[in-house]
PDB file of N, CA, C and O in Angstrom:
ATOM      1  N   UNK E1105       0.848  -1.182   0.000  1.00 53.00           N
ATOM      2  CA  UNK E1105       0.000   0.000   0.000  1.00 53.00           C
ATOM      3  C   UNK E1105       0.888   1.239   0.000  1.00 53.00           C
ATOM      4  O   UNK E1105       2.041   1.121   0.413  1.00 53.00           O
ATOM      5  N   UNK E1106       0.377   2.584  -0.493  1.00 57.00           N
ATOM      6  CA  UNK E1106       1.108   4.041  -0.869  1.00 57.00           C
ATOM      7  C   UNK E1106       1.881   3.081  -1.901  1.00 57.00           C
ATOM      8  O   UNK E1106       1.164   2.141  -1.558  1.00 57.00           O
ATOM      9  N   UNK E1107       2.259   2.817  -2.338  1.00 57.00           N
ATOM     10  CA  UNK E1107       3.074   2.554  -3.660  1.00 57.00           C
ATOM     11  C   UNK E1107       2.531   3.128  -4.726  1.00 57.00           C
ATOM     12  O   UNK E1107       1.465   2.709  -5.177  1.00 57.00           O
ATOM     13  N   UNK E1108       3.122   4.059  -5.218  1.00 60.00           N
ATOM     14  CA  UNK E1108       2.966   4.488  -6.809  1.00 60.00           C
ATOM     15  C   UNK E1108       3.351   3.464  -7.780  1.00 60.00           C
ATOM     16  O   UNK E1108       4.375   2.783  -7.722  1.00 60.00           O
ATOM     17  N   UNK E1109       2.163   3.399  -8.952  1.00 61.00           N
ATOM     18  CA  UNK E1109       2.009   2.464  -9.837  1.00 61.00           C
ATOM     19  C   UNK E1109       2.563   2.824 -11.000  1.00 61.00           C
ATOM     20  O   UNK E1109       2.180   3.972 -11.226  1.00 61.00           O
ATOM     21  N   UNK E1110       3.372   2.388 -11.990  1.00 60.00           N
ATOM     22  CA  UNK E1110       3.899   2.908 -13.327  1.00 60.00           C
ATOM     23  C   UNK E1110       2.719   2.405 -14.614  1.00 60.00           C
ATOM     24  O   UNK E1110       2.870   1.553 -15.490  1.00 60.00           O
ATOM     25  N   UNK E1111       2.079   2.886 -14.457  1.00 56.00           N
ATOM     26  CA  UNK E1111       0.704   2.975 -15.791  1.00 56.00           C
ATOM     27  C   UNK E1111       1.177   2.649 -17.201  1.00 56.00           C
ATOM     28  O   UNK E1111       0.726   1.777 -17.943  1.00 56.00           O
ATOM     29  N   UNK E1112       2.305   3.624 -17.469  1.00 55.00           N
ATOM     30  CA  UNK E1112       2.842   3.617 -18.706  1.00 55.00           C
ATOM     31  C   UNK E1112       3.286   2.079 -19.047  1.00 55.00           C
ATOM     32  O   UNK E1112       3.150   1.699 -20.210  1.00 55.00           O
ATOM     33  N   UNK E1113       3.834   1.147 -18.022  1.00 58.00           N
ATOM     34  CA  UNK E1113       4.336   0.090 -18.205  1.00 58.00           C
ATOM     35  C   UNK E1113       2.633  -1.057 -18.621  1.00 58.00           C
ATOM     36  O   UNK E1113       2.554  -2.150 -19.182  1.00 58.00           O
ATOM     37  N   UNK E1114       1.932  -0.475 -18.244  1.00 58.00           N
ATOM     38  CA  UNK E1114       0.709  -1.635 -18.237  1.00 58.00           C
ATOM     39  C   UNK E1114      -0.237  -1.811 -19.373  1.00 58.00           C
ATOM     40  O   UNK E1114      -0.712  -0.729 -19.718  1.00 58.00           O
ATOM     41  N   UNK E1115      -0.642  -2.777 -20.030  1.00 58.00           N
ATOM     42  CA  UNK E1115      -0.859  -2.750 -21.055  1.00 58.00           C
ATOM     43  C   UNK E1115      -2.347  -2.089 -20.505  1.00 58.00           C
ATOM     44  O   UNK E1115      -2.535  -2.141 -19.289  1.00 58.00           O
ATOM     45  N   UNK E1116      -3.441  -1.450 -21.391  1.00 63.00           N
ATOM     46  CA  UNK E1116      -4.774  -0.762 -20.718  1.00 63.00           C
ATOM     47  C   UNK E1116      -5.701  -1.588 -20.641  1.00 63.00           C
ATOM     48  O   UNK E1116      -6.669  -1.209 -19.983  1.00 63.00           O
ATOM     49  N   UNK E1117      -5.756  -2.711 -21.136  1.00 67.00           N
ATOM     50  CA  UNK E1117      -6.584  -3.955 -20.334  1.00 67.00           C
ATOM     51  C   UNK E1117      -6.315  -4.392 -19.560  1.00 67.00           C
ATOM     52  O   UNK E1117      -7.199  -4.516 -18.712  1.00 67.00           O
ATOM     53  N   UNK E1118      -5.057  -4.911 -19.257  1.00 69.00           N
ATOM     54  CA  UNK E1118      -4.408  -5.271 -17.780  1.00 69.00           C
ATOM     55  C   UNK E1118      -4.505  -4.328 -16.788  1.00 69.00           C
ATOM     56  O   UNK E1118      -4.777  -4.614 -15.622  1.00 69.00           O
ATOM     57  N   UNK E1119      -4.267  -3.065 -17.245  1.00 78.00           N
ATOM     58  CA  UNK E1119      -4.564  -1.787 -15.733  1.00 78.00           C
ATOM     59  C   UNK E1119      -5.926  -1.574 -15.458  1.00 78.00           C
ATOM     60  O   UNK E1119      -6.157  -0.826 -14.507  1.00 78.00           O
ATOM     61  N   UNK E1120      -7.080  -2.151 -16.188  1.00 79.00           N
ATOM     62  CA  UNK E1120      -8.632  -2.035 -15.959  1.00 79.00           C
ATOM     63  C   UNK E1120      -8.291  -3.287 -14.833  1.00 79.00           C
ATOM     64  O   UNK E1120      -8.407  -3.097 -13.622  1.00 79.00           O
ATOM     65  N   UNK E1121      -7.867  -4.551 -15.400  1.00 83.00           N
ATOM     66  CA  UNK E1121      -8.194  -5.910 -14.433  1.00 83.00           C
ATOM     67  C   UNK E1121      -7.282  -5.709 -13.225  1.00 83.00           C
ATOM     68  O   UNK E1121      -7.644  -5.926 -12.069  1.00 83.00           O
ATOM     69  N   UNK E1122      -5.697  -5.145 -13.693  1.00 83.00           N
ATOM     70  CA  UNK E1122      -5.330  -5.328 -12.251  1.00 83.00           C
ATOM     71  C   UNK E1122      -5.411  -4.449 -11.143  1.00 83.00           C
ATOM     72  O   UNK E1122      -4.857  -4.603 -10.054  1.00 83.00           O
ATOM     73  N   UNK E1123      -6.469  -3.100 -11.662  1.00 83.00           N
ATOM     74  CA  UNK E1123      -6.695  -2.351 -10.935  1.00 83.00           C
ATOM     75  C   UNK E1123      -8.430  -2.997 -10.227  1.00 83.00           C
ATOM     76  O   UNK E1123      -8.722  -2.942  -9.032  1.00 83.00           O
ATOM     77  N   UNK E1124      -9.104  -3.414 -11.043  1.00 87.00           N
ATOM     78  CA  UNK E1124     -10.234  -4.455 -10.574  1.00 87.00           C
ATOM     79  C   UNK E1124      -9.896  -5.417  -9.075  1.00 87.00           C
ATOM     80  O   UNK E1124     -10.361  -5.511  -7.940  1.00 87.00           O
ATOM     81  N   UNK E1125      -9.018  -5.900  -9.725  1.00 90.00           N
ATOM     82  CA  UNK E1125      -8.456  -7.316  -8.283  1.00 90.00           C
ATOM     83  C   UNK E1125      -8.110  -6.180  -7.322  1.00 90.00           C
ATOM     84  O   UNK E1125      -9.105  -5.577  -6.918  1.00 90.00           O
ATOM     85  N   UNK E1126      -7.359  -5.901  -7.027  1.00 89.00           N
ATOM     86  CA  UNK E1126      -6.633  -4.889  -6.185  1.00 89.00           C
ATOM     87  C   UNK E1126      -7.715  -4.270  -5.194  1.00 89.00           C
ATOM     88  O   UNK E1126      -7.789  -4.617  -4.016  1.00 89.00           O
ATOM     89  N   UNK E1127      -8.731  -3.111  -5.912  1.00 91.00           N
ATOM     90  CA  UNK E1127      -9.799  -2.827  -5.216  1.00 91.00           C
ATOM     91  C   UNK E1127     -10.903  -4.146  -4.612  1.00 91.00           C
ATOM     92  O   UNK E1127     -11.586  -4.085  -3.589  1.00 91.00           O
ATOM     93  N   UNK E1128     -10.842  -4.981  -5.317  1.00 94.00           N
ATOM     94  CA  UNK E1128     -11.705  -5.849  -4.692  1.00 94.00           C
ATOM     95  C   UNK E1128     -10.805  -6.420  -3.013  1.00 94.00           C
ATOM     96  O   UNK E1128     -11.337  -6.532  -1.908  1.00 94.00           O
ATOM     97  N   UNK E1129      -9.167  -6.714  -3.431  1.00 95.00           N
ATOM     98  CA  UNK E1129      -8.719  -7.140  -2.855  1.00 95.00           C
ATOM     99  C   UNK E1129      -8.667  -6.208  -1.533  1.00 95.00           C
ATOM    100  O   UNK E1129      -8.820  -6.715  -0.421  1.00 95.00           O
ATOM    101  N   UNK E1130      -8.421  -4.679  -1.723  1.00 94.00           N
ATOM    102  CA  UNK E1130      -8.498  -3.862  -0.666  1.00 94.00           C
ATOM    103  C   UNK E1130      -9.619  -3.540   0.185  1.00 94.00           C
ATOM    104  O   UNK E1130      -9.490  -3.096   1.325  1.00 94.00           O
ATOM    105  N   UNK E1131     -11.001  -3.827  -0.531  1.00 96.00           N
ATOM    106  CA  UNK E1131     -12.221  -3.883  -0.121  1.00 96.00           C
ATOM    107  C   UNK E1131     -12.347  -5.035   1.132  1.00 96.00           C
ATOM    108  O   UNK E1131     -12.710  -4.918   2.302  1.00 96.00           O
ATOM    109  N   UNK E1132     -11.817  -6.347   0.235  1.00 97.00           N
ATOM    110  CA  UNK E1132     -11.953  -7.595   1.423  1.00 97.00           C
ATOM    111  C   UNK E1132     -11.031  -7.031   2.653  1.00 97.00           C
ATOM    112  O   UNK E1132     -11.423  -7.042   3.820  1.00 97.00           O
ATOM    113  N   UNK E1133      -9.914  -6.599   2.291  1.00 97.00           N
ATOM    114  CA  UNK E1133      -8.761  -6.139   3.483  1.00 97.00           C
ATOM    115  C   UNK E1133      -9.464  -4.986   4.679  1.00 97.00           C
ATOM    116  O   UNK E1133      -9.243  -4.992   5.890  1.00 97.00           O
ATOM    117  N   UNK E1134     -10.449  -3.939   3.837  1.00 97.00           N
ATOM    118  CA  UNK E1134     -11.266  -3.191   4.841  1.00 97.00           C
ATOM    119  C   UNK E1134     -11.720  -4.149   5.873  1.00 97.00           C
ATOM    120  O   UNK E1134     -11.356  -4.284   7.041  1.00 97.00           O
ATOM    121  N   UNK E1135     -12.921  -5.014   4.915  1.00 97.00           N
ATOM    122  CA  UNK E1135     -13.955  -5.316   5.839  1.00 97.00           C
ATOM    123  C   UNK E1135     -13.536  -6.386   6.647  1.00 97.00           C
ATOM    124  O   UNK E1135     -14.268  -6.858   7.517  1.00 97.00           O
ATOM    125  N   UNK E1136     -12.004  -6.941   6.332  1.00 98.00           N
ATOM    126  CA  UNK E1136     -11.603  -7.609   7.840  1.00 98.00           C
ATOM    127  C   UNK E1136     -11.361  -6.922   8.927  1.00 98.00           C
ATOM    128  O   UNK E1136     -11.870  -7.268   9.994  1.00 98.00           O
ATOM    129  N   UNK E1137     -10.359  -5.587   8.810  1.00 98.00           N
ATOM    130  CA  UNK E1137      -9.823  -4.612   9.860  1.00 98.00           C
ATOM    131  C   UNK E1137     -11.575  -4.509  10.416  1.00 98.00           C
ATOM    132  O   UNK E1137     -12.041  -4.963  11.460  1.00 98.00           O
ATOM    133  N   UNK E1138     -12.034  -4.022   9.706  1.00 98.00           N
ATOM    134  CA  UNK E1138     -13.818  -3.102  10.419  1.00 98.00           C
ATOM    135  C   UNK E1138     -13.896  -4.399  11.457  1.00 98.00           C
ATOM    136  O   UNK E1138     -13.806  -4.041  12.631  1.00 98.00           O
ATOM    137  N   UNK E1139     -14.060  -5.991  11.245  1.00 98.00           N
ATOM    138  CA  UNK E1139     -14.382  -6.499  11.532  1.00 98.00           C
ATOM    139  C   UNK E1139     -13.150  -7.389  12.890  1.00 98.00           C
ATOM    140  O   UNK E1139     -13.321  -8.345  13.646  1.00 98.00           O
ATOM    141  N   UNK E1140     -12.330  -6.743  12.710  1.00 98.00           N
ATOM    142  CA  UNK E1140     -10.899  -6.694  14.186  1.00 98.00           C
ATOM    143  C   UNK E1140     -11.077  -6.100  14.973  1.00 98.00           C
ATOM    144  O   UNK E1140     -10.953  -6.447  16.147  1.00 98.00           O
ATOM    145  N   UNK E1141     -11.674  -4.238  14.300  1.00 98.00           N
ATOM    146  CA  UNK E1141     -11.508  -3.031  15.052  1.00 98.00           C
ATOM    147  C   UNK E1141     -13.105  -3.908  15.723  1.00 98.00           C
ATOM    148  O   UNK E1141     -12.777  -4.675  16.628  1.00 98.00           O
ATOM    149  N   UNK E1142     -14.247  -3.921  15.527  1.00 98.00           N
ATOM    150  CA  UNK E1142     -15.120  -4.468  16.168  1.00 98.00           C
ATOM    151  C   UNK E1142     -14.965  -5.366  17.281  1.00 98.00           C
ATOM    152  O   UNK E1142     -15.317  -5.032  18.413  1.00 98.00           O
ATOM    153  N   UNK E1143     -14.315  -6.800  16.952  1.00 98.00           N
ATOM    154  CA  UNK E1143     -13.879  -7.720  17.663  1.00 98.00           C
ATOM    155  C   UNK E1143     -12.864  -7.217  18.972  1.00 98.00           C
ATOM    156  O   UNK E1143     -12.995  -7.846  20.022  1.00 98.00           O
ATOM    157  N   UNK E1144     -11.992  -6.245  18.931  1.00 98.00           N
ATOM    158  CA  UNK E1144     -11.228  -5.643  20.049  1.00 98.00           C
ATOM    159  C   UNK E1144     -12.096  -4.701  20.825  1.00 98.00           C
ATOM    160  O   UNK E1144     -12.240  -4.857  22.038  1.00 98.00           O
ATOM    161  N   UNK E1145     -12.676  -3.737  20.176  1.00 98.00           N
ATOM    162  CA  UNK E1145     -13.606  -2.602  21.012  1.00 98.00           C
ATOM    163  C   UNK E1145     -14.450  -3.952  21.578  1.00 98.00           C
ATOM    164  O   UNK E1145     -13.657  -4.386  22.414  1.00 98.00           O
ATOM    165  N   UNK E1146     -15.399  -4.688  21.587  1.00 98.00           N
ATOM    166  CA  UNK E1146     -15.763  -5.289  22.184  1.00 98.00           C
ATOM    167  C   UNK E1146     -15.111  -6.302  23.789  1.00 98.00           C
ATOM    168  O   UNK E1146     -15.629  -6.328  24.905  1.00 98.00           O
ATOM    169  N   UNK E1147     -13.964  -6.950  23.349  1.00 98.00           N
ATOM    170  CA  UNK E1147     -12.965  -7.120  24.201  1.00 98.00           C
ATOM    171  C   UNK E1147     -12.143  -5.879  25.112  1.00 98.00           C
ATOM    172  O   UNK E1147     -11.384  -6.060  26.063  1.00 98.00           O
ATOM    173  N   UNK E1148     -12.469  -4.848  24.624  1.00 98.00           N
ATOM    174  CA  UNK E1148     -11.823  -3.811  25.408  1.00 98.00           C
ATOM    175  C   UNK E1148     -13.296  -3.033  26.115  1.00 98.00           C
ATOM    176  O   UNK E1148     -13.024  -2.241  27.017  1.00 98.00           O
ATOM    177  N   UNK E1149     -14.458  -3.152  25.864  1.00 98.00           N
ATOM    178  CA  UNK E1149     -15.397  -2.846  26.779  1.00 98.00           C
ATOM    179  C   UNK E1149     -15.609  -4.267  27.912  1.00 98.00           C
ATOM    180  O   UNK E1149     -16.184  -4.024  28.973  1.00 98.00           O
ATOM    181  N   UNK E1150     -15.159  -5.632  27.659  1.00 98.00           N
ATOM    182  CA  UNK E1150     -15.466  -6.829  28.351  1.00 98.00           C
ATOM    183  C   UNK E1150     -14.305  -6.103  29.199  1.00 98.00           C
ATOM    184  O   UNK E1150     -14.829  -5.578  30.181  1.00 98.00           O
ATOM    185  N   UNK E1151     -12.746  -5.861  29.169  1.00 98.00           N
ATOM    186  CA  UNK E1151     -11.764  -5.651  30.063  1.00 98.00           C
ATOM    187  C   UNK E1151     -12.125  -4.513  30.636  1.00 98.00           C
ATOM    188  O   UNK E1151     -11.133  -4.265  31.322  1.00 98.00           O
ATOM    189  N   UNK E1152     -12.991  -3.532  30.838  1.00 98.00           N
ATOM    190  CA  UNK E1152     -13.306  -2.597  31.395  1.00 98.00           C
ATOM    191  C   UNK E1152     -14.108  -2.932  32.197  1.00 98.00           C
ATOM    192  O   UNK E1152     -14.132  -2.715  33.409  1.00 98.00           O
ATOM    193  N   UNK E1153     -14.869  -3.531  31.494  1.00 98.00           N
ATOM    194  CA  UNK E1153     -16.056  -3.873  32.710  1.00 98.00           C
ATOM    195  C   UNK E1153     -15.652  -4.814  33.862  1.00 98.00           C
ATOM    196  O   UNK E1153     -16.020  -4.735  35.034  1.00 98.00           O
ATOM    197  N   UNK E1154     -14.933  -5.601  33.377  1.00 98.00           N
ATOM    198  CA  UNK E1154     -14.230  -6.418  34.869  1.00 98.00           C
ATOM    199  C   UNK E1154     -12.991  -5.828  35.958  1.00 98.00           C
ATOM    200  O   UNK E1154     -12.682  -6.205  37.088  1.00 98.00           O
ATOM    201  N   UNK E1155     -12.376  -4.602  34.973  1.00 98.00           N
ATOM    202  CA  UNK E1155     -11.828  -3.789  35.808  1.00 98.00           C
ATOM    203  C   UNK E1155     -12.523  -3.094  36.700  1.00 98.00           C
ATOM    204  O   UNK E1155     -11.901  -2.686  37.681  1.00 98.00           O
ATOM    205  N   UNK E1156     -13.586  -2.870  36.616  1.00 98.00           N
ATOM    206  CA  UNK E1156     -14.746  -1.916  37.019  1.00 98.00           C
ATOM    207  C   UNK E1156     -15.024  -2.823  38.413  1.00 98.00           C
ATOM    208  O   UNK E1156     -14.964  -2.374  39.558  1.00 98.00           O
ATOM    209  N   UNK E1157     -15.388  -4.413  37.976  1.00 98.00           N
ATOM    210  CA  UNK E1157     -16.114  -5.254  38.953  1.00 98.00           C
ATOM    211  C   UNK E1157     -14.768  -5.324  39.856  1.00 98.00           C
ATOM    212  O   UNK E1157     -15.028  -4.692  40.880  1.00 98.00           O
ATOM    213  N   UNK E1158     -13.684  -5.729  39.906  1.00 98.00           N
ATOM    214  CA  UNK E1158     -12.422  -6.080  40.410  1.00 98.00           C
ATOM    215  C   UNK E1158     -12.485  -4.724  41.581  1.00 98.00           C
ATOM    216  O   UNK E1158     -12.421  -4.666  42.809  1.00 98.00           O
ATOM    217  N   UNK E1159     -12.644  -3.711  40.476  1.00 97.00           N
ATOM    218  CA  UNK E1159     -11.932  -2.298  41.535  1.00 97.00           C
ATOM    219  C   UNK E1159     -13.160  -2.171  42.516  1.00 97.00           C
ATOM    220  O   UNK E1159     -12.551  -1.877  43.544  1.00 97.00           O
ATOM    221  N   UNK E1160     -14.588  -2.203  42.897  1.00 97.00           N
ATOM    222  CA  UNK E1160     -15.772  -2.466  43.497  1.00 97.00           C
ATOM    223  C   UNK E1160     -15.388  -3.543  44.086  1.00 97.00           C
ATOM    224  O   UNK E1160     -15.265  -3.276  45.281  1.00 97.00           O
ATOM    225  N   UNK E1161     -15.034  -5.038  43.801  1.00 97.00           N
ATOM    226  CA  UNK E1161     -14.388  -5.926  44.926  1.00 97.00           C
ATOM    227  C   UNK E1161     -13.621  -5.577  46.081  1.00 97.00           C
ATOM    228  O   UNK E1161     -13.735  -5.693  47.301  1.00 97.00           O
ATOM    229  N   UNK E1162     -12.592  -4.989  45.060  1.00 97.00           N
ATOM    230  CA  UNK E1162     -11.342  -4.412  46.451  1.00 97.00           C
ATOM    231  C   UNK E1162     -11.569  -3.717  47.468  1.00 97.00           C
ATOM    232  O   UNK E1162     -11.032  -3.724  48.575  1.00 97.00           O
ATOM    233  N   UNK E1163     -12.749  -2.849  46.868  1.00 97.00           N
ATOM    234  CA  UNK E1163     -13.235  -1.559  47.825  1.00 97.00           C
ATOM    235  C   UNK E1163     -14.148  -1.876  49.020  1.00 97.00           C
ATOM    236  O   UNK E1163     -14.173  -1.412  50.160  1.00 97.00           O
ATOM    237  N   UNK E1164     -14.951  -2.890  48.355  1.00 96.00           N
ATOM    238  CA  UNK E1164     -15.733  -4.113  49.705  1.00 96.00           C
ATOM    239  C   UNK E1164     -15.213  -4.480  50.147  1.00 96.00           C
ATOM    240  O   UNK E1164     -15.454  -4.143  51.306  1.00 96.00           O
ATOM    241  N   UNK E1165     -13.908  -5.543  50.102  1.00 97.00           N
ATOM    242  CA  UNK E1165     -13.072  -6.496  50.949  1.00 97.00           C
ATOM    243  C   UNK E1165     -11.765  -5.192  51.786  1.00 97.00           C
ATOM    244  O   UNK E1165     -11.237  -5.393  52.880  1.00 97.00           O
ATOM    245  N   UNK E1166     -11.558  -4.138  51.039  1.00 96.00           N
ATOM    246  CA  UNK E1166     -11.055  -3.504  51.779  1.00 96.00           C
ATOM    247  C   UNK E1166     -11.923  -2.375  53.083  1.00 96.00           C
ATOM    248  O   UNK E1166     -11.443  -1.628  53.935  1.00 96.00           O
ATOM    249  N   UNK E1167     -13.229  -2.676  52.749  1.00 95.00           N
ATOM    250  CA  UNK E1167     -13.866  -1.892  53.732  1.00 95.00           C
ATOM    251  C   UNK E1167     -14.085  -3.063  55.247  1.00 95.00           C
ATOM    252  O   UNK E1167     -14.054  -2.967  56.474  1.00 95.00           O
ATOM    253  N   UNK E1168     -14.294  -4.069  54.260  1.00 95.00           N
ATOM    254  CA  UNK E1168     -14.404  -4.984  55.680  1.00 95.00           C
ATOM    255  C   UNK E1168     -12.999  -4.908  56.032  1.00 95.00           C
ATOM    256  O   UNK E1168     -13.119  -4.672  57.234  1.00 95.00           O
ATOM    257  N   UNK E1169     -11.926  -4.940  55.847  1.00 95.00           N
ATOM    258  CA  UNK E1169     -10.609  -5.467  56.660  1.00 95.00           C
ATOM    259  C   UNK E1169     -10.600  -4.133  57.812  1.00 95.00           C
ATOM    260  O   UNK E1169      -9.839  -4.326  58.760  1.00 95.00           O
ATOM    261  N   UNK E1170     -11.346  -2.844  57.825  1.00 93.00           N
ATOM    262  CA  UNK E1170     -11.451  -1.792  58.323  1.00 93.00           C
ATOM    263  C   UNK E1170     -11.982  -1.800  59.340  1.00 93.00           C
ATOM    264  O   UNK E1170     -11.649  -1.112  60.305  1.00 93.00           O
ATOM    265  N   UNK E1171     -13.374  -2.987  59.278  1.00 88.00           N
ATOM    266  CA  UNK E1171     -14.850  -3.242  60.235  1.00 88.00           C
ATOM    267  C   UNK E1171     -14.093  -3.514  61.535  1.00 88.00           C
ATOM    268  O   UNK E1171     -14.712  -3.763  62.570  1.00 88.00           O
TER     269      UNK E1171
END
């Protein structure tokens, strides 16, 4: 990716198709990342939320060690 392409070298049916594959190919490459960036934000709201429960644990078990 960012790579500049030399056009002049490509015959103009081949730069229709291999510019065809490419976008298709970068399309599939999106909709995996969309579908990572999804899969982590999800795992990173699950690690929050148990940080959340953990830090509310401590604060109970440290109120009793107080009693």
């Amino acid at each position: 990716m960012g790579q500049i392409r030399d056009f002049d070298q490509m015959v103009p049916g081949e730069s229709v198709q291999a510019l065809t594959t490419e976008n298709t190919t970068l399309k599939r490459r999106v909709q995996q990342l969309a579908q990572e960036h999804r899969t982590l934000q999800e795992r990173l709201e699950g690690a929050r939320s148990n940080l959340r429960f953990a830090d509310k644990r401590i604060a109970d078990l440290e109120a009793q060690l107080l009693e």
